[in-house]
Short mmCIF file of C-alpha atoms and ligand atoms in Angstrom, two decimals:
data_model
loop_
_atom_site.label_atom_id
_atom_site.label_comp_id
_atom_site.label_asym_id
_atom_site.label_seq_id
_atom_site.Cartn_x
_atom_site.Cartn_y
_atom_site.Cartn_z
CA MET A 1 4.43 -63.43 99.02
CA LEU A 2 1.44 -61.41 97.85
CA VAL A 3 2.35 -58.09 96.11
CA LEU A 4 -0.02 -55.47 94.52
CA GLY A 5 1.50 -54.04 91.26
CA ILE A 6 0.43 -50.60 89.90
CA GLU A 7 1.17 -49.31 86.26
CA SER A 8 0.56 -45.64 85.41
CA SER A 9 3.49 -44.63 83.20
CA CYS A 10 1.56 -43.56 80.07
CA ASP A 11 -1.88 -44.07 78.98
CA GLU A 12 -3.01 -47.35 80.61
CA THR A 13 -3.92 -47.67 84.21
CA GLY A 14 -3.17 -51.22 85.33
CA VAL A 15 -3.64 -52.88 88.92
CA ALA A 16 -2.62 -56.46 89.60
CA LEU A 17 -2.11 -59.08 92.38
CA PHE A 18 0.68 -61.48 91.88
CA ASP A 19 1.43 -64.22 94.47
CA THR A 20 4.94 -65.78 94.45
CA ASN A 21 3.40 -69.35 95.04
CA ARG A 22 0.15 -68.85 93.20
CA GLY A 23 1.18 -66.77 90.36
CA LEU A 24 -1.00 -64.04 88.91
CA ILE A 25 -4.41 -63.84 90.88
CA ALA A 26 -6.06 -60.91 89.03
CA ASP A 27 -5.61 -57.81 87.01
CA PHE A 28 -7.53 -55.14 85.82
CA LEU A 29 -6.74 -52.48 83.17
CA HIS A 30 -8.04 -49.14 81.85
CA SER A 31 -6.93 -47.91 78.72
CA GLN A 32 -6.92 -43.92 77.97
CA ILE A 33 -6.94 -44.51 74.08
CA SER A 34 -10.47 -42.90 73.50
CA LEU A 35 -9.31 -40.00 75.83
CA HIS A 36 -6.40 -39.11 73.81
CA ALA A 37 -7.53 -40.23 70.31
CA GLN A 38 -9.23 -36.82 69.58
CA TYR A 39 -5.80 -35.29 70.08
CA GLY A 40 -3.93 -37.59 67.87
CA GLY A 41 -1.41 -38.55 70.73
CA VAL A 42 -1.08 -38.71 74.63
CA VAL A 43 -1.82 -35.44 76.37
CA PRO A 44 0.13 -35.75 79.68
CA GLU A 45 -1.92 -33.62 81.93
CA LEU A 46 -5.20 -35.52 80.88
CA ALA A 47 -3.26 -38.91 81.32
CA SER A 48 -2.34 -38.02 85.05
CA ARG A 49 -5.95 -36.90 85.76
CA ASP A 50 -7.39 -40.06 84.43
CA HIS A 51 -4.91 -42.18 86.38
CA ILE A 52 -6.17 -40.58 89.56
CA ARG A 53 -9.73 -41.05 88.44
CA TYR A 54 -9.27 -44.81 87.74
CA LEU A 55 -6.79 -46.04 90.04
CA PRO A 56 -9.24 -46.16 93.14
CA ARG A 57 -11.92 -47.61 91.06
CA LEU A 58 -9.51 -50.43 89.85
CA LEU A 59 -8.20 -51.04 93.21
CA GLU A 60 -11.73 -51.32 94.46
CA GLN A 61 -12.48 -53.97 91.68
CA LEU A 62 -9.38 -55.90 92.66
CA TRP A 63 -10.59 -56.41 96.33
CA GLN A 64 -14.32 -57.03 95.24
CA LYS A 65 -13.38 -59.73 92.60
CA THR A 66 -10.78 -61.53 94.83
CA ASP A 67 -10.88 -62.92 98.39
CA MET A 68 -8.13 -60.61 99.39
CA THR A 69 -8.04 -57.38 101.19
CA PRO A 70 -5.01 -54.86 101.54
CA LYS A 71 -4.13 -56.52 104.86
CA ASN A 72 -3.21 -59.53 103.00
CA LEU A 73 -0.26 -57.82 101.20
CA ASP A 74 3.30 -58.18 101.59
CA GLY A 75 4.60 -55.23 99.50
CA ILE A 76 3.37 -52.81 96.71
CA ALA A 77 5.18 -52.36 93.64
CA TYR A 78 4.61 -49.36 91.23
CA THR A 79 6.20 -48.20 88.00
CA ALA A 80 8.78 -45.50 89.13
CA GLY A 81 9.97 -44.70 85.51
CA PRO A 82 10.52 -44.36 82.60
CA GLY A 83 7.34 -42.49 81.51
CA LEU A 84 5.29 -39.22 81.97
CA ALA A 85 6.49 -37.67 85.29
CA GLY A 86 2.92 -36.56 86.28
CA ALA A 87 1.37 -40.03 85.43
CA LEU A 88 4.35 -41.73 87.27
CA LEU A 89 3.46 -39.44 90.32
CA THR A 90 -0.19 -40.82 90.59
CA GLY A 91 0.90 -44.48 90.79
CA ALA A 92 3.94 -43.93 93.10
CA SER A 93 1.89 -41.63 95.54
CA ILE A 94 -1.07 -44.07 95.89
CA ALA A 95 1.39 -47.13 96.35
CA ARG A 96 3.48 -45.25 98.82
CA ALA A 97 0.52 -43.95 100.84
CA MET A 98 -1.08 -47.39 100.96
CA ALA A 99 2.20 -49.02 101.91
CA PHE A 100 2.91 -46.52 104.61
CA ARG A 101 -0.52 -47.06 105.99
CA LEU A 102 -0.36 -50.79 105.85
CA ASP A 103 3.33 -50.63 107.19
CA ILE A 104 4.82 -52.88 104.32
CA PRO A 105 7.67 -52.33 101.58
CA ALA A 106 7.01 -50.45 98.59
CA LEU A 107 9.21 -50.62 95.83
CA GLY A 108 9.54 -48.50 92.48
CA VAL A 109 10.21 -50.72 89.51
CA HIS A 110 11.39 -50.14 86.10
CA HIS A 111 8.76 -50.12 83.42
CA LEU A 112 10.81 -51.92 80.94
CA GLU A 113 11.73 -54.68 83.46
CA GLY A 114 8.15 -55.28 83.74
CA HIS A 115 8.01 -55.95 79.93
CA LEU A 116 11.17 -58.21 80.12
CA LEU A 117 9.75 -60.13 82.73
CA SER A 118 6.23 -60.53 81.22
CA PRO A 119 6.81 -63.90 79.53
CA PHE A 120 6.98 -65.10 83.23
CA LEU A 121 3.26 -64.55 83.60
CA SER A 122 2.61 -67.54 81.32
CA ALA A 123 2.69 -71.05 82.82
CA GLU A 124 5.84 -72.04 81.09
CA ARG A 125 8.70 -69.99 82.37
CA CYS A 126 12.23 -69.52 80.73
CA ALA A 127 15.26 -69.54 82.76
CA PHE A 128 18.11 -66.91 83.17
CA PRO A 129 20.00 -65.99 80.96
CA PHE A 130 18.00 -65.15 77.94
CA LEU A 131 17.95 -62.46 75.00
CA ALA A 132 14.93 -60.11 74.77
CA LEU A 133 13.69 -58.30 71.82
CA LEU A 134 11.81 -55.26 73.49
CA VAL A 135 9.70 -53.50 71.06
CA SER A 136 7.29 -50.82 72.22
CA GLY A 137 6.01 -47.33 71.62
CA GLY A 138 9.06 -45.83 73.05
CA HIS A 139 11.73 -48.53 72.79
CA THR A 140 13.44 -51.01 70.45
CA GLN A 141 16.24 -52.78 72.13
CA PHE A 142 18.13 -56.02 72.45
CA VAL A 143 18.63 -56.95 75.88
CA LYS A 144 20.64 -59.50 77.42
CA VAL A 145 18.83 -60.67 80.74
CA SER A 146 21.47 -62.40 82.87
CA ALA A 147 19.43 -62.51 86.14
CA LEU A 148 16.88 -60.49 87.90
CA GLY A 149 17.89 -56.91 87.73
CA ASN A 150 20.96 -57.69 85.77
CA TYR A 151 20.27 -56.28 82.23
CA SER A 152 22.77 -55.29 79.45
CA ILE A 153 21.71 -53.29 76.26
CA LEU A 154 23.18 -54.95 73.30
CA GLY A 155 21.54 -52.87 70.73
CA ASP A 156 19.25 -49.83 70.31
CA THR A 157 17.18 -47.73 67.77
CA GLN A 158 19.03 -44.78 66.84
CA ASP A 159 16.01 -42.68 66.42
CA ASP A 160 12.35 -43.67 66.35
CA ALA A 161 11.17 -46.70 68.07
CA VAL A 162 9.23 -49.48 66.06
CA GLY A 163 5.93 -48.77 67.71
CA GLU A 164 6.43 -45.07 67.07
CA ALA A 165 7.12 -45.72 63.40
CA PHE A 166 4.09 -47.96 63.19
CA ASP A 167 1.77 -45.13 64.89
CA LYS A 168 3.22 -42.19 62.88
CA THR A 169 2.90 -44.20 59.61
CA ALA A 170 -0.81 -44.97 60.68
CA HIS A 171 -1.37 -41.27 61.43
CA LEU A 172 -0.51 -40.45 57.80
CA MET A 173 -2.93 -42.91 56.57
CA ASN A 174 -5.59 -41.07 58.65
CA ILE A 175 -5.83 -44.20 60.91
CA PRO A 176 -6.66 -43.05 64.49
CA TYR A 177 -4.16 -43.05 67.25
CA PRO A 178 -2.52 -45.21 68.25
CA GLY A 179 -2.70 -46.74 64.85
CA GLY A 180 0.09 -49.38 65.20
CA ALA A 181 -2.29 -52.37 65.74
CA LYS A 182 -4.90 -50.98 63.00
CA LEU A 183 -1.87 -50.69 60.55
CA ALA A 184 -0.87 -54.22 61.19
CA GLN A 185 -4.45 -55.45 60.57
CA LEU A 186 -4.54 -53.38 57.31
CA ALA A 187 -1.12 -54.81 56.14
CA LYS A 188 -2.60 -58.50 56.48
CA THR A 189 -5.02 -57.68 53.34
CA GLY A 190 -2.03 -56.11 51.29
CA ASP A 191 0.80 -57.26 49.06
CA PRO A 192 4.31 -56.94 51.05
CA ASN A 193 6.22 -56.89 47.79
CA ARG A 194 4.60 -54.35 45.77
CA PHE A 195 6.66 -51.45 47.02
CA LYS A 196 10.35 -51.74 47.74
CA LEU A 197 11.31 -50.00 50.83
CA PRO A 198 14.50 -49.67 52.46
CA ARG A 199 15.82 -51.79 55.42
CA PRO A 200 17.81 -49.31 57.36
CA MET A 201 21.15 -50.64 58.80
CA TYR A 202 20.37 -54.06 57.94
CA HIS A 203 24.12 -54.63 56.97
CA SER A 204 25.47 -52.51 59.93
CA GLY A 205 26.84 -55.61 61.49
CA ASP A 206 25.91 -54.41 64.92
CA LEU A 207 22.55 -54.75 66.78
CA ASN A 208 21.43 -51.14 66.35
CA MET A 209 18.64 -49.81 64.34
CA SER A 210 17.11 -46.96 62.73
CA PHE A 211 13.71 -46.39 61.53
CA SER A 212 13.17 -42.60 60.58
CA GLY A 213 14.45 -43.25 57.01
CA LEU A 214 11.84 -45.89 56.40
CA LYS A 215 9.19 -43.56 57.95
CA THR A 216 10.27 -40.86 55.37
CA ALA A 217 10.24 -43.25 52.58
CA VAL A 218 6.75 -44.48 53.53
CA SER A 219 5.54 -41.01 53.95
CA LEU A 220 6.49 -39.99 50.24
CA LEU A 221 4.71 -43.26 49.00
CA ILE A 222 1.51 -42.35 51.04
CA LYS A 223 1.63 -38.76 49.55
CA LYS A 224 2.03 -40.24 45.87
CA HIS A 225 -0.63 -42.99 46.12
CA SER A 226 -4.35 -43.08 47.04
CA GLN A 227 -6.58 -44.82 49.66
CA GLU A 228 -6.79 -48.15 47.64
CA ASP A 229 -3.02 -48.50 47.71
CA PHE A 230 -2.54 -48.07 51.54
CA ALA A 231 -3.05 -51.75 52.30
CA ASP A 232 0.03 -52.70 49.83
CA ILE A 233 2.07 -49.84 51.56
CA ALA A 234 1.09 -50.90 55.02
CA SER A 235 2.18 -54.71 54.12
CA SER A 236 5.48 -53.44 52.54
CA PHE A 237 6.25 -51.07 55.44
CA GLU A 238 5.58 -53.82 57.91
CA ALA A 239 7.58 -56.37 55.96
CA ALA A 240 10.59 -53.92 55.98
CA ILE A 241 10.39 -53.64 59.79
CA VAL A 242 9.89 -57.44 60.54
CA ASP A 243 12.92 -58.24 57.98
CA VAL A 244 15.08 -56.03 59.79
CA LEU A 245 14.05 -57.18 63.49
CA THR A 246 14.29 -60.77 62.27
CA HIS A 247 17.76 -60.31 60.79
CA LYS A 248 19.07 -58.61 63.96
CA CYS A 249 17.57 -61.12 66.13
CA HIS A 250 19.42 -63.62 64.37
CA LEU A 251 22.48 -61.80 64.72
CA ALA A 252 22.20 -61.31 68.46
CA LEU A 253 21.46 -64.82 68.96
CA LYS A 254 24.63 -65.78 67.02
CA GLN A 255 26.78 -63.04 68.90
CA THR A 256 25.44 -64.09 72.54
CA GLY A 257 25.08 -67.88 71.84
CA LEU A 258 21.93 -67.60 73.93
CA LYS A 259 19.31 -70.21 73.17
CA GLN A 260 16.22 -68.66 74.61
CA LEU A 261 14.55 -65.59 73.10
CA ILE A 262 11.72 -63.55 74.58
CA ILE A 263 9.74 -60.89 72.71
CA ALA A 264 8.12 -58.17 74.77
CA GLY A 265 6.46 -54.79 74.68
CA GLY A 266 3.40 -53.64 72.61
CA VAL A 267 4.85 -54.55 69.00
CA GLY A 268 5.26 -57.95 70.25
CA ALA A 269 1.73 -58.46 69.68
CA ASN A 270 2.37 -58.21 65.73
CA THR A 271 1.51 -61.54 64.36
CA HIS A 272 4.00 -61.23 61.40
CA LEU A 273 6.83 -60.54 63.81
CA ARG A 274 5.72 -63.46 66.15
CA LYS A 275 5.55 -65.87 63.04
CA ASN A 276 8.86 -64.79 61.52
CA LEU A 277 10.65 -65.06 65.02
CA GLN A 278 9.09 -68.49 65.42
CA ASP A 279 10.55 -69.77 62.11
CA LEU A 280 14.00 -68.25 62.94
CA CYS A 281 13.92 -69.88 66.51
CA GLN A 282 12.91 -73.26 65.09
CA LYS A 283 15.56 -73.21 62.34
CA ASN A 284 18.38 -72.29 65.16
CA GLN A 285 17.10 -74.71 67.97
CA VAL A 286 16.22 -71.59 69.97
CA LYS A 287 13.13 -71.52 72.35
CA LEU A 288 10.88 -68.65 71.90
CA TYR A 289 8.85 -67.25 74.77
CA SER A 290 6.30 -64.50 74.44
CA PRO A 291 3.78 -63.13 76.89
CA ASP A 292 0.04 -63.78 76.17
CA LEU A 293 -1.16 -61.01 73.85
CA VAL A 294 -3.02 -59.03 76.69
CA TYR A 295 0.34 -58.83 78.46
CA CYS A 296 2.40 -57.45 75.41
CA SER A 297 1.11 -53.90 76.03
CA ASP A 298 1.24 -51.86 79.26
CA ASN A 299 -0.53 -53.73 82.28
CA GLY A 300 -0.42 -53.71 86.15
CA ALA A 301 0.49 -57.69 86.00
CA MET A 302 4.04 -57.35 84.77
CA ILE A 303 4.66 -54.64 87.49
CA ALA A 304 3.43 -56.92 90.32
CA LEU A 305 5.39 -59.77 88.98
CA ALA A 306 8.72 -57.73 88.93
CA GLY A 307 7.90 -56.42 92.30
CA ALA A 308 7.25 -59.94 93.83
CA LEU A 309 10.41 -61.32 92.19
CA HIS A 310 12.42 -58.54 93.75
CA LEU A 311 10.67 -58.84 97.21
CA GLU A 312 11.14 -62.70 97.21
CA LYS A 313 14.92 -62.13 96.45
CA ASN A 314 15.33 -59.54 99.11
CA PRO A 315 12.44 -60.16 101.72
CA GLU A 316 14.30 -58.07 104.46
CA GLN A 317 13.25 -54.64 102.85
CA GLN A 318 12.40 -51.88 105.08
CA LYS A 319 8.90 -50.67 105.15
CA THR A 320 8.25 -47.37 103.44
CA ASN A 321 8.57 -43.99 105.34
CA GLY A 322 6.37 -42.38 102.52
CA GLU A 323 8.97 -40.55 100.77
CA PHE A 324 9.54 -41.28 97.01
CA ASN A 325 10.67 -40.13 93.85
CA VAL A 326 9.84 -40.81 90.23
CA PHE A 327 12.32 -41.23 87.14
CA PRO A 328 10.86 -40.03 83.90
CA ARG A 329 14.21 -41.08 82.23
CA TRP A 330 15.65 -44.23 83.78
CA PRO A 331 18.55 -46.13 82.07
CA LEU A 332 17.75 -49.79 82.33
CA ASP A 333 21.38 -50.97 82.81
CA GLN A 334 21.85 -48.58 85.68
CA TYR A 335 18.58 -49.80 87.38
CA GLN A 336 17.96 -51.11 90.64
CA PRO A 337 14.32 -51.10 92.43
CA VAL A 338 13.82 -48.31 94.67
CA TYR A 339 12.69 -49.10 98.02
O1 KG4 B 1 4.44 -51.53 75.32
P1 KG4 B 1 3.34 -50.59 74.84
O2 KG4 B 1 1.90 -50.92 75.25
O3 KG4 B 1 3.59 -49.13 75.37
C1 KG4 B 1 4.67 -48.63 75.56
O4 KG4 B 1 5.41 -48.71 76.55
O5 KG4 B 1 5.23 -47.93 74.38
O6 KG4 B 1 3.45 -50.57 73.31
C2 KG4 B 1 2.59 -49.80 72.61
C3 KG4 B 1 3.01 -49.71 71.08
C4 KG4 B 1 2.17 -48.64 70.20
O7 KG4 B 1 3.27 -47.90 69.30
C5 KG4 B 1 1.40 -49.50 69.34
O8 KG4 B 1 1.00 -49.09 68.06
C6 KG4 B 1 2.15 -50.71 69.05
O9 KG4 B 1 2.81 -50.92 70.54
N1 KG4 B 1 1.57 -52.01 68.73
C7 KG4 B 1 1.71 -52.58 67.51
C8 KG4 B 1 0.86 -53.62 67.43
N2 KG4 B 1 0.00 -53.70 68.74
C9 KG4 B 1 0.41 -52.66 69.41
N3 KG4 B 1 2.62 -52.28 66.53
C10 KG4 B 1 2.55 -53.12 65.52
N4 KG4 B 1 1.79 -54.27 65.25
C11 KG4 B 1 0.76 -54.51 66.35
N5 KG4 B 1 0.00 -55.57 66.19
ZN1 ZN B 2 5.44 -50.37 77.85
#
């Protein structure tokens, strides 16, 4: 079963082909970072226009670089939410129009499901059930993944997402948007013990988290110090976040008894976090799975994969009639793919 995946929920345009027998066949990505950088954040209207510009180009590349044509497709999956309404509509309308013309099913999938299943893009797959730490620009959650489409949120951030805290702190250090990865790079050159920063909700006993207090503490430090101290501040900030996430992960593994952990989402590319979770898993006989670094951040491959798994499970889906909706806010635990 061959499925085309389209991702357009925020500032990355992604397309990919996933085959249930052969795995990932090809994927192409266009990042809008340079487009939004001058504004210090994503400008929704510009994002939609850029998706419209790039989706046809990326699709053309997909057919040119593979021996496939749209006629080979068994279905088309697209991100139906959560995300920016206008941006979601671009992918949804192209996917629905193509599926209508080809007389095949189209399905709207949840962006976070894509992240949760992204470790399945690697050769070594884990089996259900597993625990997922989902850390991105918009989400910081512990999710129990019991089966395809069966997700329970065990813990969540009460305020800022981890990626958002990284980006906002980077912004205060004049690191251009989205500064998370560059801040992590700077942190590698600093002393993580120089500044004692708060570990919010570390002892709360539950799996919830909070990062806005830490962000405030670090912003005060930045104001008091100069550029040459920024590496130590970045390193101390990263250490506080990684400490909290690792501790909560340990708690989540103990509470659920799960023996497999996956880490997903853009912040999953953070090497300090990956290293600490590796150590934690090793000590507790837990197997850690994480997507290849390129599939940590937004991409079309995870959407094609999610769509292919759903269509494989429910092959008798109706062909699309061309009608569709998008869901800028879409609770994961109430989610079913939209056919
Ligand atoms: O999953 P993603 O690509 O997009 C969302 O769905 O949000 O995650 C992007 C987030 C951004 O906040 C970015 O700064 C952060 O992931 N990020 C990192 C690193 N690489 C990306 N944060 C910390 N360390 C990194 N190495
Ligand atoms: Zn994402």
